[in-house]
Amino acid sequence: MANPSLLILAGDGIGPEVMDEVKKIITWFDAQGIVSFDVSEGLVGGCSYDAHGTPLTDETMARALEADAVLLGAVGGPKYDKLDFSVKPERGLLRLRKEMDLFSNLRPAQCFDALADFSSLKREVVAGLDIVIVRELTSGVYFGEPRGIFVEGNERVGINTQRYTESEIARVARSAFELARKRSNKVCSMEKANVMESGILWREVVQEIHDKEYPDVALTHMYADNGAMQLCRWPKQFDVIVTDNLFGDILSDMAAMLTGSLGMLPSASLGLPMENGRPKALYEPVHGSAPDITGMGKANPIACILSFAMALRYSFSLGDEASRVEKAVEKVLADGVRTADLMGPEGGSPVSTGQMGDAIIAAMQASL
Ligand code: NAD
């Protein structure tokens, strides 16, 4: 049987640096005879614009649609800030998400015990935190029409449209309920039904899907602004949070701070199953291309490595191997291995991106 296929799109800035550490782990799995992937690589974002004049070629898009999973580093950077909107690096990522129909974005926020003191919140608030934000990814205000900057009378007006269909809400609700059944059977849905019609529909549809298909899961609803407050106040009250594209973008970045560093946060974006039963899927760290530290060996590769662990679990049903990676991360952090972003005010000597990757592989080796 052919090996499962992985398309690696490392992208810009620190993307290739953190992805190098994932490649080491893929090589390790292969060398141990545990699992081998057919790995191919491509360009996305600014590097694709430099090579081809577009942030994503049709050819790379087609390969992404065929791959069993796509791993992405990060896109963007100041060099591309003045480009026309249509060819900005982020358009490459948005096209991947849209054409792969990756409507369900899973963003775990997990606080490793060794890092509980690095959060901006008190240890007791974050220690042991393990929540997942499920963000709708292919619709809502980032895609709705009409959009643009228009002239009305003697001034310009900027317009974006929040638009959700019932089926778009239903499918992301289902993915949150399915995930909850594998965890603590608890979902909190967040919107602004008090001021937005799309929020009223969101609340109604999530409730209907719950009542018809997932009555065993405990469902609560919360306004997204209150949700933001509650996430700061007592995040452990949540397990799975499901929300729309815009609120999910903001709430998941906030959840990032709960765990101490953006460099720790992985994500998975899942679509409908392909013919082989695997969901269309793209895995990427939540962080961006970090131009301020690019090329300095300072990037924390853990978010990208944990994204690969999510690929093992969600695309390849290799839950034990995903846990092996996650436990190795936990072990090196407990041993005090830190990249610069994880150093406390008392300082110390941080390891480089490559040294962090090597330490994680050594911990995986020790786990055999
Ligand atoms: P960013 O996530 O790149 O960086 C924010 C801060 O976090 C920076 O100080 C950075 O050094 C730090 N940081 C991020 N990742 C880190 C890591 N792995 N290890 C250590 N420190 C890390 O966000 P930004 O500065 O707002 O954006 C920079 C560029 O990235 C922009 O062009 C933006 O459009 C793009 N971006 C891309 C994505 C993506 O590819 N998914 C996401 C967000 C931003």
Short mmCIF file of C-alpha atoms and ligand atoms in Angstrom, two decimals, residues 14 74-77 90 93 262-263 284 286-293 298-300 341, ligand 1:
data_model
loop_
_atom_site.label_atom_id
_atom_site.label_comp_id
_atom_site.label_asym_id
_atom_site.label_seq_id
_atom_site.Cartn_x
_atom_site.Cartn_y
_atom_site.Cartn_z
CA ILE A 14 10.22 31.64 10.31
CA ALA A 74 3.55 30.75 7.92
CA VAL A 75 3.09 33.40 5.25
CA GLY A 76 3.68 37.11 4.95
CA GLY A 77 6.23 39.74 5.89
CA GLU A 90 -2.34 35.80 2.96
CA LEU A 93 -3.59 30.77 2.57
CA LEU A 262 2.11 32.19 20.48
CA GLY A 263 4.99 29.86 19.70
CA GLU A 284 -0.36 25.00 10.76
CA VAL A 286 -1.31 29.80 14.84
CA HIS A 287 1.58 32.26 14.73
CA GLY A 288 2.66 34.24 11.68
CA SER A 289 5.98 34.61 9.93
CA ALA A 290 7.56 36.61 12.81
CA PRO A 291 9.75 38.90 10.67
CA ASP A 292 11.31 40.37 13.84
CA ILE A 293 13.11 37.09 14.59
CA LYS A 298 15.07 32.13 17.88
CA ALA A 299 11.76 30.75 16.64
CA ASN A 300 9.99 28.26 18.86
CA ASP A 341 9.98 33.32 23.83
P1 NAD B 1 3.46 36.93 14.29
O1 NAD B 1 2.69 35.77 14.83
O2 NAD B 1 4.31 36.66 13.11
O3 NAD B 1 4.40 37.54 15.44
C1 NAD B 1 3.88 38.13 16.63
C2 NAD B 1 4.97 38.10 17.71
O4 NAD B 1 5.13 36.76 18.20
C3 NAD B 1 6.35 38.52 17.19
O5 NAD B 1 7.03 39.24 18.19
C4 NAD B 1 7.04 37.21 16.94
O6 NAD B 1 8.45 37.27 17.04
C5 NAD B 1 6.45 36.31 17.99
N1 NAD B 1 6.38 34.92 17.52
C6 NAD B 1 5.52 34.43 16.62
N2 NAD B 1 5.78 33.13 16.41
C7 NAD B 1 6.81 32.81 17.20
C8 NAD B 1 7.54 31.60 17.41
N3 NAD B 1 7.23 30.45 16.77
N4 NAD B 1 8.57 31.62 18.28
C9 NAD B 1 8.89 32.76 18.95
N5 NAD B 1 8.25 33.92 18.79
C10 NAD B 1 7.21 33.95 17.92
O7 NAD B 1 2.39 38.06 13.97
P2 NAD B 1 2.60 39.50 13.27
O8 NAD B 1 3.91 40.08 13.70
O9 NAD B 1 1.35 40.21 13.53
O10 NAD B 1 2.66 39.19 11.72
C11 NAD B 1 3.87 39.03 10.97
C12 NAD B 1 3.51 38.57 9.58
O11 NAD B 1 2.91 37.27 9.63
C13 NAD B 1 2.51 39.48 8.87
O12 NAD B 1 2.88 39.56 7.53
C14 NAD B 1 1.19 38.76 9.03
O13 NAD B 1 0.30 39.07 7.99
C15 NAD B 1 1.65 37.32 8.95
N6 NAD B 1 0.75 36.35 9.62
C16 NAD B 1 0.63 35.15 9.02
C17 NAD B 1 -0.13 34.18 9.62
C18 NAD B 1 -0.19 32.82 8.98
O14 NAD B 1 0.63 32.51 8.14
N7 NAD B 1 -1.13 31.98 9.36
C19 NAD B 1 -0.76 34.42 10.85
C20 NAD B 1 -0.59 35.67 11.45
C21 NAD B 1 0.18 36.64 10.82
#
